[in-house]
Structure formats: C-alpha cells, structure tokens
mmCIF file with all atom_site columns, C-alpha atoms in Angstrom:
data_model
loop_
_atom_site.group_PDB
_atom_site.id
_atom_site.type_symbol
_atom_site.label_atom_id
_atom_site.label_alt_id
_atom_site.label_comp_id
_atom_site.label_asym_id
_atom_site.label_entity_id
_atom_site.label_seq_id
_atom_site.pdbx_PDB_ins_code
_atom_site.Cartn_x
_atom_site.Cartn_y
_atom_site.Cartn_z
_atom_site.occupancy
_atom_site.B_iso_or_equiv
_atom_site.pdbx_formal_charge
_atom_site.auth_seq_id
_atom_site.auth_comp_id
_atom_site.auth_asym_id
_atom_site.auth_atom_id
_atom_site.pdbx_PDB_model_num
ATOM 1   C CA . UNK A 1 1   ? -13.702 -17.474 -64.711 1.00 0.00 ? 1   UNK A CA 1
ATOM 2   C CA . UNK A 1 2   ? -17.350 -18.015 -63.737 1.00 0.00 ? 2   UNK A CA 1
ATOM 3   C CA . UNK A 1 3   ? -19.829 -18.689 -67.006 1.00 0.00 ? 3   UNK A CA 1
ATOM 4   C CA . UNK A 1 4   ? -22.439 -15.866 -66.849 1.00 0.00 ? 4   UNK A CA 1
ATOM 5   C CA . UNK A 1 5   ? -26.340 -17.035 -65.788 1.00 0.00 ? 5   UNK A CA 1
ATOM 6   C CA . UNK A 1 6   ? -28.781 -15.711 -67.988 1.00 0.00 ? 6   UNK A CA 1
ATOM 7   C CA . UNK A 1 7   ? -31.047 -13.519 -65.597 1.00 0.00 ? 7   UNK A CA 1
ATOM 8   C CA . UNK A 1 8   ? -34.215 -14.242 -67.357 1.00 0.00 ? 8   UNK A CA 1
ATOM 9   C CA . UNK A 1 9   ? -35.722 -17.796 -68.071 1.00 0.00 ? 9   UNK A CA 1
ATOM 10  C CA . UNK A 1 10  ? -38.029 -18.302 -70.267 1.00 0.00 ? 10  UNK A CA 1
ATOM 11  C CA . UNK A 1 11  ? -39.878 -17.085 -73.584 1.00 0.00 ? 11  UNK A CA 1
ATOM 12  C CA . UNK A 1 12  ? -42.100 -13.770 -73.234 1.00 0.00 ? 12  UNK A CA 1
ATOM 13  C CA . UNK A 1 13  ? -45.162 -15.874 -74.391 1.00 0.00 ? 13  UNK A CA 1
ATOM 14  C CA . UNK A 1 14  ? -44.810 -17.533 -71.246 1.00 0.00 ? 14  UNK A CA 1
ATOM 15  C CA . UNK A 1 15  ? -44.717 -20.699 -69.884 1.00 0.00 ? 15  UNK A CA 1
ATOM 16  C CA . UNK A 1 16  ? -43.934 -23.859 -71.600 1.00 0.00 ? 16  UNK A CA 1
ATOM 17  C CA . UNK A 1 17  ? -45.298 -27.183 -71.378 1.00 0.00 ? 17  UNK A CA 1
ATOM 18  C CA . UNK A 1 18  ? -44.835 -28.694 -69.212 1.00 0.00 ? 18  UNK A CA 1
ATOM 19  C CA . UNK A 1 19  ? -44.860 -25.622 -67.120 1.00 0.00 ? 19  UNK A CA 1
ATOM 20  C CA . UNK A 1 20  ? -46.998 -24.509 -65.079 1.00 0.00 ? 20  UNK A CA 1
ATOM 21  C CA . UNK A 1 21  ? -47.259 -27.126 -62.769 1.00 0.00 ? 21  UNK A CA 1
ATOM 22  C CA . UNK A 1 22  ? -48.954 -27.188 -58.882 1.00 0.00 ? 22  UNK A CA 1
ATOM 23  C CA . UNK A 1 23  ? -48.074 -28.408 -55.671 1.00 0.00 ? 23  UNK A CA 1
ATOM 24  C CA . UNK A 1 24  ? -49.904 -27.537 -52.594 1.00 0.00 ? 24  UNK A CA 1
ATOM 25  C CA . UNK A 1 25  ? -49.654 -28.875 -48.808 1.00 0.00 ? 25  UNK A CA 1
ATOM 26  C CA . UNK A 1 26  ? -49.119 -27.342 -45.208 1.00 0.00 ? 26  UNK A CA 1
ATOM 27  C CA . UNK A 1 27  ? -45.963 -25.824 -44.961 1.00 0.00 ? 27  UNK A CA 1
ATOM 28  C CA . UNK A 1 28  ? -44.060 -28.044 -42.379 1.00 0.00 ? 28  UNK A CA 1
ATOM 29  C CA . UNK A 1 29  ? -40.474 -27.081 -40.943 1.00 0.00 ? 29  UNK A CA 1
ATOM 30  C CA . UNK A 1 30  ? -37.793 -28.296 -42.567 1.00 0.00 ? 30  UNK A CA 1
ATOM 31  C CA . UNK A 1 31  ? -33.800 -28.005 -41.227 1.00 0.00 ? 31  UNK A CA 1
ATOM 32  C CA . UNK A 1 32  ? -33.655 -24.585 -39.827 1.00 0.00 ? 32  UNK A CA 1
ATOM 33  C CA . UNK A 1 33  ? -30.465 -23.960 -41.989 1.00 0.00 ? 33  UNK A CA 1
ATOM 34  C CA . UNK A 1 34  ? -31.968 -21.377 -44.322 1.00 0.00 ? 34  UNK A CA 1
ATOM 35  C CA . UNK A 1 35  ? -32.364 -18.352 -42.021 1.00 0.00 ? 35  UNK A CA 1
ATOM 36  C CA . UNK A 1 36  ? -29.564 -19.303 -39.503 1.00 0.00 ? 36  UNK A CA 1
ATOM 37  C CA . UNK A 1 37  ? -26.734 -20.444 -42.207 1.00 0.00 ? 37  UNK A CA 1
ATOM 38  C CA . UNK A 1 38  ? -27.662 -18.896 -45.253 1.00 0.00 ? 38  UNK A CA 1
ATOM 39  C CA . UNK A 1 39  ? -30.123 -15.991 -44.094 1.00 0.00 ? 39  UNK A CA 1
ATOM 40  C CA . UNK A 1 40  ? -32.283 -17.126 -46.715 1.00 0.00 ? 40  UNK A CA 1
ATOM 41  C CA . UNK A 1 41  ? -35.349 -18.471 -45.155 1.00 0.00 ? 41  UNK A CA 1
ATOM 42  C CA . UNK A 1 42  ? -37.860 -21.070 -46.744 1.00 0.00 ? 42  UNK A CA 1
ATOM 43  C CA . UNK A 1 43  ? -41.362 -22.979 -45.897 1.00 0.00 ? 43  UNK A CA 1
ATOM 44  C CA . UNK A 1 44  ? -40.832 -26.817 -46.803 1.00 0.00 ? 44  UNK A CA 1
ATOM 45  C CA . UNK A 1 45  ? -43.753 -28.838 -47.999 1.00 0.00 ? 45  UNK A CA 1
ATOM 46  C CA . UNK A 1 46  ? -43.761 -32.471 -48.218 1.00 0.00 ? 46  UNK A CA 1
ATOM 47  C CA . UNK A 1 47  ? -43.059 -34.566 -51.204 1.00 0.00 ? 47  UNK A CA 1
ATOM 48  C CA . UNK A 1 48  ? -45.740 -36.854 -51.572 1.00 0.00 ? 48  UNK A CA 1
ATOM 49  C CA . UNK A 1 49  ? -45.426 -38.365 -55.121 1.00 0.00 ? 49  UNK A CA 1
ATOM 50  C CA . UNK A 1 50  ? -49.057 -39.319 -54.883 1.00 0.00 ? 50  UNK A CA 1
ATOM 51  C CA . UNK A 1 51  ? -50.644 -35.869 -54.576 1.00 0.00 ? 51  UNK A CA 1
ATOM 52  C CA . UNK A 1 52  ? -48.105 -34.640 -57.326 1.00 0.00 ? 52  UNK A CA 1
ATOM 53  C CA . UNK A 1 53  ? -47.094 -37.621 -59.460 1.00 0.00 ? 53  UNK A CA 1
ATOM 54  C CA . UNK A 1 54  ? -44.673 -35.111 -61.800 1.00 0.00 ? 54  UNK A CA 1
ATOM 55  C CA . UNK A 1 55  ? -42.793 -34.772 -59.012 1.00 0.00 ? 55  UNK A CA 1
ATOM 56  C CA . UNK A 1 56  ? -41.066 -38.155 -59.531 1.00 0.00 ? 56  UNK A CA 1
ATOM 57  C CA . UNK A 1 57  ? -39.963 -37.802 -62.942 1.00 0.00 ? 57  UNK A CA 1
ATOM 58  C CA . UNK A 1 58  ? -38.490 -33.740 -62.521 1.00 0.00 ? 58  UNK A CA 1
ATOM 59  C CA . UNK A 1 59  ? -35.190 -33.055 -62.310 1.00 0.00 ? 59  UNK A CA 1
ATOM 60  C CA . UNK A 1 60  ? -33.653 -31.795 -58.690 1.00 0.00 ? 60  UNK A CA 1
ATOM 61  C CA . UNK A 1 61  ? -32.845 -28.217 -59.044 1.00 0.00 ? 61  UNK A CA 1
ATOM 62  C CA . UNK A 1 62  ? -34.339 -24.689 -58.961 1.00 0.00 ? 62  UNK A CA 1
ATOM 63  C CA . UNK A 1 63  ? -37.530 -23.524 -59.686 1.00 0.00 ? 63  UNK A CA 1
ATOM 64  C CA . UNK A 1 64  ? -39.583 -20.419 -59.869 1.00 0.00 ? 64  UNK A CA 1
ATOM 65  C CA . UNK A 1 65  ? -43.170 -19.188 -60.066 1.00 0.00 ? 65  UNK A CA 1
ATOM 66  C CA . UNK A 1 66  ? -45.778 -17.859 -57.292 1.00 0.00 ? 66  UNK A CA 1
ATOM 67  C CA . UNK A 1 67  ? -46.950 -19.309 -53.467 1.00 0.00 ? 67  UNK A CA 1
ATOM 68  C CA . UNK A 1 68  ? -50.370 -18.292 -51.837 1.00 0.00 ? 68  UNK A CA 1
ATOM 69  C CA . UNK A 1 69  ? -50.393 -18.474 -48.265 1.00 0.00 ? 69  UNK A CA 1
ATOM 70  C CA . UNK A 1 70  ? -53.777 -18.715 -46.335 1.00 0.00 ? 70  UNK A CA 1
ATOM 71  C CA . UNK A 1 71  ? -52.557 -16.884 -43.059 1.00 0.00 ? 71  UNK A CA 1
ATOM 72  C CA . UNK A 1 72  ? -54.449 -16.928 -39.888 1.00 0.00 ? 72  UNK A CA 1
ATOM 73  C CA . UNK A 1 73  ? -56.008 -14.339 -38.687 1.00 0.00 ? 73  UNK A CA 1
ATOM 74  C CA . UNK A 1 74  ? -53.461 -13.633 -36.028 1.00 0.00 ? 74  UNK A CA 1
ATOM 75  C CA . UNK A 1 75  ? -50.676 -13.432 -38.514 1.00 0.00 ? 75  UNK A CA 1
ATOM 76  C CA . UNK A 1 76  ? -48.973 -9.886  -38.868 1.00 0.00 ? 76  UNK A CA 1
ATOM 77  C CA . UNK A 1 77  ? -48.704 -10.376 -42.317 1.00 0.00 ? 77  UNK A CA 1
ATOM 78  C CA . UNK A 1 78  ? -52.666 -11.702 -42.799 1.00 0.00 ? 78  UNK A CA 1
ATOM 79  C CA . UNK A 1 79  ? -53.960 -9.242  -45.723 1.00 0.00 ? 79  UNK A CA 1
ATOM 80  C CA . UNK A 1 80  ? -55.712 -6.092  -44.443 1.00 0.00 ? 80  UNK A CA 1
ATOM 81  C CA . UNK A 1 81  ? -57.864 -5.262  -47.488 1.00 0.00 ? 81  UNK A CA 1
ATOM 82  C CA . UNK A 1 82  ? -61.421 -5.235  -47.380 1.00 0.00 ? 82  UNK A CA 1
ATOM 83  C CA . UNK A 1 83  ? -62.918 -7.924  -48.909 1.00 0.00 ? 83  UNK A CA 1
ATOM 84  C CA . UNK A 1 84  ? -66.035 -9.434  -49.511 1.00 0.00 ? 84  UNK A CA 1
ATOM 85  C CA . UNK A 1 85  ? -64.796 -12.757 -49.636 1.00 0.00 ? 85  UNK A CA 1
ATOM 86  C CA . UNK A 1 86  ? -61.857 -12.383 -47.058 1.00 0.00 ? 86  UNK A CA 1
ATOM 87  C CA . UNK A 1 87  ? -60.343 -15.282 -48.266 1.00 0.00 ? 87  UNK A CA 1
ATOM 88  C CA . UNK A 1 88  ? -57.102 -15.046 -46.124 1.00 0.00 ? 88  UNK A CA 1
ATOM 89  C CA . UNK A 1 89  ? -55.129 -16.119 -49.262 1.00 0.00 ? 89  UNK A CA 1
ATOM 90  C CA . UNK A 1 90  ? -51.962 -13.656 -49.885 1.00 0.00 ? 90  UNK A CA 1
ATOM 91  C CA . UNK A 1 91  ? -50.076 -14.404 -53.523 1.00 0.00 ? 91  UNK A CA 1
ATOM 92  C CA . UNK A 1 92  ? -46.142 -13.501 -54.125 1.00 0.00 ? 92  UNK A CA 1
ATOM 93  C CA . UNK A 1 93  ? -43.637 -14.565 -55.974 1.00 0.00 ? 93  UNK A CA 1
ATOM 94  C CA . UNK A 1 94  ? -41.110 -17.407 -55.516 1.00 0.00 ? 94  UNK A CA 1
ATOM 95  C CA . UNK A 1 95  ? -38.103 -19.232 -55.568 1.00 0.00 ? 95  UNK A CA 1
ATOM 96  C CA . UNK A 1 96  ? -37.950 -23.282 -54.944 1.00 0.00 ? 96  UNK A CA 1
ATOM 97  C CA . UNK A 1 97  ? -35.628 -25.954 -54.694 1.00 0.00 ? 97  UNK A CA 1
ATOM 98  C CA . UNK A 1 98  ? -36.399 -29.607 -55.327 1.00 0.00 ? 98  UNK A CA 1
ATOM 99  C CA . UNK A 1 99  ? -33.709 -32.157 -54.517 1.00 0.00 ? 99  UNK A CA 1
ATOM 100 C CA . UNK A 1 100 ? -31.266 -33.571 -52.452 1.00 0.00 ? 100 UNK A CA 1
ATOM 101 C CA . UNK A 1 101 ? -29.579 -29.850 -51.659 1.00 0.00 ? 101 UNK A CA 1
ATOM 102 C CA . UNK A 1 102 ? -25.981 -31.214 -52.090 1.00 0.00 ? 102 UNK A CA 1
ATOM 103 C CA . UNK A 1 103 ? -24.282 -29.199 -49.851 1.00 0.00 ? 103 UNK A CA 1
ATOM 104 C CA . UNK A 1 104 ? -26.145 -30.766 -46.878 1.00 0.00 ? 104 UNK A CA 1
ATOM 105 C CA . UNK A 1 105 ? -25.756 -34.352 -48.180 1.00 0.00 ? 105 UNK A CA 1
ATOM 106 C CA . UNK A 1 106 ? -30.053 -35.168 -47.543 1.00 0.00 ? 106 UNK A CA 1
ATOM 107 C CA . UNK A 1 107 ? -30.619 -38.491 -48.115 1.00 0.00 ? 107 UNK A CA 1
ATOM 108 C CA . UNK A 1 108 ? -34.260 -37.834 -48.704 1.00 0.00 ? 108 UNK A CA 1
ATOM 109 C CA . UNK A 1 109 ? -35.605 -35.315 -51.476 1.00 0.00 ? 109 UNK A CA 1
ATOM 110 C CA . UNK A 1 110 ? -36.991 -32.330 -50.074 1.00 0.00 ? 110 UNK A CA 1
ATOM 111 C CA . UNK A 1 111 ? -38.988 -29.172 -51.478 1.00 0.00 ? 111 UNK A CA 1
ATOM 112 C CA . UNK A 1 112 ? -37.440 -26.110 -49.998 1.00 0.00 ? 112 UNK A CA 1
ATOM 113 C CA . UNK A 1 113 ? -39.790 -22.771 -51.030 1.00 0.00 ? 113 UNK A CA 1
ATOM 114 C CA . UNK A 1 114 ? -38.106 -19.235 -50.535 1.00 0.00 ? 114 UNK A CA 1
ATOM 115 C CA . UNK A 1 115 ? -41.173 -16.879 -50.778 1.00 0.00 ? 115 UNK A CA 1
ATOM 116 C CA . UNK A 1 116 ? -39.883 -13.522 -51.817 1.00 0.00 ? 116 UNK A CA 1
ATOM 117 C CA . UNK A 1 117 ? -41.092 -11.773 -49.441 1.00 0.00 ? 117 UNK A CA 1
ATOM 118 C CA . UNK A 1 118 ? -40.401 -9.897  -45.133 1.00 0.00 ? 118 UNK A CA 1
ATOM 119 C CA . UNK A 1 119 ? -42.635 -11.576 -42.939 1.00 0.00 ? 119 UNK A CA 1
ATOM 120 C CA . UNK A 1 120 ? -43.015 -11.154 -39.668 1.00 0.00 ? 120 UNK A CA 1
ATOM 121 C CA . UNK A 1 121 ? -43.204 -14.299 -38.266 1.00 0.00 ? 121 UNK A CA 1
ATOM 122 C CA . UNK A 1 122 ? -43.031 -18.246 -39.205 1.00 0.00 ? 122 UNK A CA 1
ATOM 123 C CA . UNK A 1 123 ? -46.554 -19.632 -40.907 1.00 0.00 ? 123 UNK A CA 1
ATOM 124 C CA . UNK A 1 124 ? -45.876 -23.510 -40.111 1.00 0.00 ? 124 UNK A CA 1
ATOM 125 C CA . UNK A 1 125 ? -49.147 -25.459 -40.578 1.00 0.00 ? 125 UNK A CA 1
ATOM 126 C CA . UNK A 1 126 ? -50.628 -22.785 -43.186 1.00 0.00 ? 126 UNK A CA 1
ATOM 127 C CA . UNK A 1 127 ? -51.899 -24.029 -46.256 1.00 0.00 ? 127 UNK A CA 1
ATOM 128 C CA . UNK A 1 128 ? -49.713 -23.230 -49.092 1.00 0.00 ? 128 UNK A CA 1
ATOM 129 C CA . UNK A 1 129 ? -49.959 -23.647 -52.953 1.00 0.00 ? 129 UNK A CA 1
ATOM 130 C CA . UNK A 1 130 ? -47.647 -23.319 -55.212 1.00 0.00 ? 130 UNK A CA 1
ATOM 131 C CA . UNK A 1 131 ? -47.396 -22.624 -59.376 1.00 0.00 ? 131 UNK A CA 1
ATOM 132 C CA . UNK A 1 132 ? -44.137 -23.503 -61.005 1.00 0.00 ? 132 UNK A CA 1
ATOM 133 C CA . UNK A 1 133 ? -43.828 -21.372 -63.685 1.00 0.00 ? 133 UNK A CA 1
ATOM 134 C CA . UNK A 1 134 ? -40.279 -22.751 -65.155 1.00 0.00 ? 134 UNK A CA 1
ATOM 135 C CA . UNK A 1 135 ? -36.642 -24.079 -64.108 1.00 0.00 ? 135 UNK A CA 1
ATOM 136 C CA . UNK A 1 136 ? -33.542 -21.949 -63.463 1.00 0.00 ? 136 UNK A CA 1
ATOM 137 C CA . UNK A 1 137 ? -30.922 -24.543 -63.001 1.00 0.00 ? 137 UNK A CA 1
ATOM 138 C CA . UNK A 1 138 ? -29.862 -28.009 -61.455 1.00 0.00 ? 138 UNK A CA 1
ATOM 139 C CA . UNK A 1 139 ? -28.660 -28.531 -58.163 1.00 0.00 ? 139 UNK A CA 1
ATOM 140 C CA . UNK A 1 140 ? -24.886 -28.717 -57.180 1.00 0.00 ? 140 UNK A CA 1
ATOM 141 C CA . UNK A 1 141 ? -22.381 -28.969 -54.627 1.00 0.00 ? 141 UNK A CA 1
ATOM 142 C CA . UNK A 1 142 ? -20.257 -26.048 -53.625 1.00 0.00 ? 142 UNK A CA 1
ATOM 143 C CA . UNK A 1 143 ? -17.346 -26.426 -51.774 1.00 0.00 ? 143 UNK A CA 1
ATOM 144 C CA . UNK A 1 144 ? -18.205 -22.969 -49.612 1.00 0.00 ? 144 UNK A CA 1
ATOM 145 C CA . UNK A 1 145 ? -21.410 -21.487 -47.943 1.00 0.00 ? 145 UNK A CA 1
ATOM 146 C CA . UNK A 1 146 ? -20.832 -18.237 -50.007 1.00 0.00 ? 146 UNK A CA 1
ATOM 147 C CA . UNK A 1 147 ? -21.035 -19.582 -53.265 1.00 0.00 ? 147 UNK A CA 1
ATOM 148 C CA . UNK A 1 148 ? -24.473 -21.389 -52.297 1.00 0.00 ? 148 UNK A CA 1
ATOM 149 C CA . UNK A 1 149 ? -25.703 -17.680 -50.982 1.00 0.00 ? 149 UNK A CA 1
ATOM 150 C CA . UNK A 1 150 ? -24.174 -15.901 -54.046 1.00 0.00 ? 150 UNK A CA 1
ATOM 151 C CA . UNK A 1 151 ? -26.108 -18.645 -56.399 1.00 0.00 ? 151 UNK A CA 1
ATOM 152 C CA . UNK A 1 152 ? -29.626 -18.383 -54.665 1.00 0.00 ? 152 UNK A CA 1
ATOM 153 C CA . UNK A 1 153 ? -28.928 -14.416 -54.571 1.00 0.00 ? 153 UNK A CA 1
ATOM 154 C CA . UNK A 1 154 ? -28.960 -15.015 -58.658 1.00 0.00 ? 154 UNK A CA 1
ATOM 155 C CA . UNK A 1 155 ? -31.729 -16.985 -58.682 1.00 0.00 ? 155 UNK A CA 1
ATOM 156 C CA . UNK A 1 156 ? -33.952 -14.767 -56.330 1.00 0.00 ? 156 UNK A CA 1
ATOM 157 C CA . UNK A 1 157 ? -33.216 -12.225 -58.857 1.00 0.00 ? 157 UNK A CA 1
ATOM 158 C CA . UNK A 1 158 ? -33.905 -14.691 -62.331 1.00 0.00 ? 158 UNK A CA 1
ATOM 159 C CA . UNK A 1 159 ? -37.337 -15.230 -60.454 1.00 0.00 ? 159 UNK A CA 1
ATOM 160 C CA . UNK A 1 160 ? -37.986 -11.339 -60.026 1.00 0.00 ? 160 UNK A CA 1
ATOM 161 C CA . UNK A 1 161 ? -36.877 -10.394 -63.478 1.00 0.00 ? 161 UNK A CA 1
ATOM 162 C CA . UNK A 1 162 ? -38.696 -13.648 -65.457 1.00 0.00 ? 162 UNK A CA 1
ATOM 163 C CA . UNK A 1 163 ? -42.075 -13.071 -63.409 1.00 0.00 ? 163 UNK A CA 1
ATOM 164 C CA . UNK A 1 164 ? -42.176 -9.156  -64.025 1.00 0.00 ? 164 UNK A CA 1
ATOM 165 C CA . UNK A 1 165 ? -43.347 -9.894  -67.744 1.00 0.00 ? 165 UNK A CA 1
ATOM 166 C CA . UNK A 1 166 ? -46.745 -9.726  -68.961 1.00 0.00 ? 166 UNK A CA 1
ATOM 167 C CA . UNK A 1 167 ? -47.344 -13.940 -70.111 1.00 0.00 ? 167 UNK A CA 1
ATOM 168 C CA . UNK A 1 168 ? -45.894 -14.406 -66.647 1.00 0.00 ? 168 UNK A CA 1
ATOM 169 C CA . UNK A 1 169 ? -47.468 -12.810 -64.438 1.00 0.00 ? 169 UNK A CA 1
ATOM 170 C CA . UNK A 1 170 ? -50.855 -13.701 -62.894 1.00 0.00 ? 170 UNK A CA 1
ATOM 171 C CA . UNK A 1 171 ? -53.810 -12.303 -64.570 1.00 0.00 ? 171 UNK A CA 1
ATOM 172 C CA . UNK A 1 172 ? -55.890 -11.801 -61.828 1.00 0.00 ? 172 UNK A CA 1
ATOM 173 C CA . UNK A 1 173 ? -53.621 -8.099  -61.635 1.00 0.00 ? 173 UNK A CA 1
ATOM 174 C CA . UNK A 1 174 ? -53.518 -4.902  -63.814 1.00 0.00 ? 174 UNK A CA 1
ATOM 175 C CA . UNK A 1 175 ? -50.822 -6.256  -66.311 1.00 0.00 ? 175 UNK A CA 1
ATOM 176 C CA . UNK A 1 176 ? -50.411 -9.975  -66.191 1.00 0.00 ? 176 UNK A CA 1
ATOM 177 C CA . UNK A 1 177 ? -52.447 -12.599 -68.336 1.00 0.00 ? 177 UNK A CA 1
ATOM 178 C CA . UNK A 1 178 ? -50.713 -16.000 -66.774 1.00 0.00 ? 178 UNK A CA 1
ATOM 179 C CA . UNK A 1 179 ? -53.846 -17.605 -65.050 1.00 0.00 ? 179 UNK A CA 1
ATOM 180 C CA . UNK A 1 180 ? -53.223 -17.819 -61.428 1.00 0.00 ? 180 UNK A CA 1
ATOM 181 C CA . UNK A 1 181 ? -57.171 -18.638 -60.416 1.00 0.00 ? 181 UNK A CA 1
ATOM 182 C CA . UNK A 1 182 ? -56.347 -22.382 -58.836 1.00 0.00 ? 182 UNK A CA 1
ATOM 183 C CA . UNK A 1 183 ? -54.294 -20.145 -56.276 1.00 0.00 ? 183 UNK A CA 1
ATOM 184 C CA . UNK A 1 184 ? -57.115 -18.928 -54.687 1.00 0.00 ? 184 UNK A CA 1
ATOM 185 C CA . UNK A 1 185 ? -60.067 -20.739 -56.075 1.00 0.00 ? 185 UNK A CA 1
ATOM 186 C CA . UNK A 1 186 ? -61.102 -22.248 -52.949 1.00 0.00 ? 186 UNK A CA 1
ATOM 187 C CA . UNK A 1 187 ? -62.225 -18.922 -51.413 1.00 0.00 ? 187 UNK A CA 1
ATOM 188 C CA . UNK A 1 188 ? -64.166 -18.060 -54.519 1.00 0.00 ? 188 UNK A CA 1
ATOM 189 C CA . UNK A 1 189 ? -66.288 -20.964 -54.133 1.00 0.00 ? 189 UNK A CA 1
ATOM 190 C CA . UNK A 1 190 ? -66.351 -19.905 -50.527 1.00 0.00 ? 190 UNK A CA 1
ATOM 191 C CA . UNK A 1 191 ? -68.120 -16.348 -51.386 1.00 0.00 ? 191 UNK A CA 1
ATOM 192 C CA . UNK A 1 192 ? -70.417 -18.323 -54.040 1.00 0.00 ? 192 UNK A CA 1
ATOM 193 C CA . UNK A 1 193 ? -71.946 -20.601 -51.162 1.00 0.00 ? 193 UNK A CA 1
ATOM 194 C CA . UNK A 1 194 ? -71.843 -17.550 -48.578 1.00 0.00 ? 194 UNK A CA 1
ATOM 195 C CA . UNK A 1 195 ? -73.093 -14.602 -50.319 1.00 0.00 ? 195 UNK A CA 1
ATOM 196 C CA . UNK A 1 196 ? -74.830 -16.698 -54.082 1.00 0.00 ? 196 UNK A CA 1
ATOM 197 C CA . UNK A 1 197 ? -72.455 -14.900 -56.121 1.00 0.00 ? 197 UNK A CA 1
ATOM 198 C CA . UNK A 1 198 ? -68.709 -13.838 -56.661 1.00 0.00 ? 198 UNK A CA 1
ATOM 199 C CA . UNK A 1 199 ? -68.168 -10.873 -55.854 1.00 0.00 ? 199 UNK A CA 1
ATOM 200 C CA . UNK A 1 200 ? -65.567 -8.260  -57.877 1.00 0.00 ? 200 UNK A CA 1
ATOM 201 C CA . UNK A 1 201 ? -62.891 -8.873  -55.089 1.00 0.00 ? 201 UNK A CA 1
ATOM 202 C CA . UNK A 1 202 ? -62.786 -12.435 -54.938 1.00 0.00 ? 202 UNK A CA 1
ATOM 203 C CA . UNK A 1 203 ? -62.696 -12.435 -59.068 1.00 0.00 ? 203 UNK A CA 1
ATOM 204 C CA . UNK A 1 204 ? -59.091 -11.603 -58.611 1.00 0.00 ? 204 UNK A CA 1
ATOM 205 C CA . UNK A 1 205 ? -56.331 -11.618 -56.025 1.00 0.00 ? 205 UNK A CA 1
ATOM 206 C CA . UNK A 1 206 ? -54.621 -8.119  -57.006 1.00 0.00 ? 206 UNK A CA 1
ATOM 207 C CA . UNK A 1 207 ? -55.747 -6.762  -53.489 1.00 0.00 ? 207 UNK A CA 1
ATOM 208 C CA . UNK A 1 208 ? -53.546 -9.575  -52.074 1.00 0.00 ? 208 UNK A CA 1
ATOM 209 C CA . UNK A 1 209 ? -50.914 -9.852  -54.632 1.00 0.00 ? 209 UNK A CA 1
ATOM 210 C CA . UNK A 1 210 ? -47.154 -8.667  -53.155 1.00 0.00 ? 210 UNK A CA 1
ATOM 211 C CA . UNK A 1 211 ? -45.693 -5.966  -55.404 1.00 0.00 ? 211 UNK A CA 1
ATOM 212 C CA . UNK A 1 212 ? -42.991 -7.967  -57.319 1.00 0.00 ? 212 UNK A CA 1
ATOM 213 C CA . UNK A 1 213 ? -39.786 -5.940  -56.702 1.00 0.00 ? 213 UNK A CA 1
ATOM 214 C CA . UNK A 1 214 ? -40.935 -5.540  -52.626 1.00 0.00 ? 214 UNK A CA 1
ATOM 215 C CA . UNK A 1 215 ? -37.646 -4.824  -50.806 1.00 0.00 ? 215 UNK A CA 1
ATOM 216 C CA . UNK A 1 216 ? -36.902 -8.509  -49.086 1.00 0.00 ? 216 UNK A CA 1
#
C-alpha cells in the first residue's frame, strides 16, 4: 500500500531558510516529452551554476513557488489590464523539477518548470523568473508513465494548497504578505525612469497575478 503525501509543505509562517530562493533565464525548449507523454507541459531554463551558485549544492527533486513571464506583446496570454507601467510581466504559481528526471535516464541536470496555468501558445525565448518557495519531494524512478503523471498530479496540487496561505503568498495581492517584488522589479524601475515616479499599478502585480485555483 502506497504511504500517503502530505498535501501541504511547509509551516504557515512561511518559508524557511533557505527558502525562498531565485532563478531567472529565457525559457529555452527542453525534450518535448511533457505535453506529448505526460500532458503536463513545462518551460526549461538553463542551469548555469554561475548565475545561481545554490543550485549546485540542492538536492534533485520537486519544487514549488511562483514564475513571472514577460510575454510579448503578440502573446494571447500577454496581460490586458491597464497599466501605467505595462510591464508585460504576468505572475502564477508553480511547480519545478530539478534533476536528472529518472525515468528518462538525462545525463545532464535539467530544470523543468510546470507553470500552473492554460496558455495559449509556447513562450520560448521569454524572460522568466522564478521564486522557490520550498521542496515537495526527491526525484525517483517509476517503472510506468502513470505513476510519474499520478505523482506530478499530487504535487501540482501540494503547490496549489501550500501557496493558497497567507505567509505564502505574494504580498503584492489582497491577502498574501510573502514578498514577491524581485518578480517584477525591473518594470518598476522602468515606470520610475519613464514617468519620475511609481505609479499605484506597478507597486504591485495583483492586476497580473493568476487566480491560484484557475482551472488548468
């Protein structure tokens, strides 16, 4: 019989050290196998240990926390809410793995991002950050398909139900008091060289944040 997973990580004070942690880079493609084998699709950004040195000590397994995207313009899923500082940057929640992905035998370590989220088309080349918020488990084999699916099912939903607590979610919305600014700092300092000041929409990104439990 299968050990129950917890379905929430984490203390609700929030993060621990040495959580949260950030990566950023341009979302490059990876394998192709997570929307055509698993139906689970996912951005890859490079591991470069000298842009994040943590990255070399961390164990290989899951991890959870929240991506901005800076969409183009011609994106169907590029934010439509006025904004003073139209900063192009969109915030949602998500689900990450770091490793060697087992399954697939990689010889090299890759980080694999499932942004929980519909969108309409691919975004390779857009600048994406990320803020790891915690760990959900280590990497393993599985000797079927369905039991990888089943497991990243469980941890989509560990990532919903840890984030959709006050200490964990971004302050920069109604109810959260995690600081999420680095996110989408750059386009603050944008609006503060275009316009000499920030203005109330670029304080924040809850006109751009996805609603946590969106149907994906």
């Amino acid at each position: 019989m299968a050990t129950a997973r917890p379905l929430i990580i984490g203390p609700s004070t929030g993060p621990e050290a040495p959580y949260p942690l950030r990566m950023e880079g341009k979302v490059i493609r990876g394998f192709g196998r997570g929307s055509k084998e698993l139906g689970i699709p996912t951005a890859n950004l490079p591991v470069d240990d000298s842009l994040t040195p943590w990255i070399v000590d961390i164990k290989s397994g899951v991890y959870f926390g929240w991506a901005s995207l800076r969409l183009p313009p011609s994106h169907p899923n590029q934010p439509t809410a006025s904004s003073e500082a139209r900063s192009g940057f969109s915030v949602y929640p998500m689900v990450m793995s770091i490793g060697y992905n087992p399954v697939y035998k990689n010889k090299e370590r890759s980080a694999e991002v499932h942004v929980l989220h519909e969108f309409g088309a691919d975004f390779y080349g857009v600048e994406m950050r990320l803020l790891l918020t915690g760990f959900i488990r280590e990497e393993k084999d599985y000797p079927v398909l369905e039991a990888l699916i089943e497991d990243i099912n469980i941890d989509c939903d560990v990532a919903r139900n840890s984030l959709d607590r006050e200490a964990w979610t971004l302050r920069e919305t109604v109810k959260g008091t995690l600081d999420g600014s680095w996110l989408v700092r750059e386009a603050v300092e944008e609006n503060l060289k275009t316009h000499g000041k920030v203005s109330e929409a670029s304080k924040g990104v809850d006109l751009l944040l996805v609603p946590l439990f969106e149907s994906v």
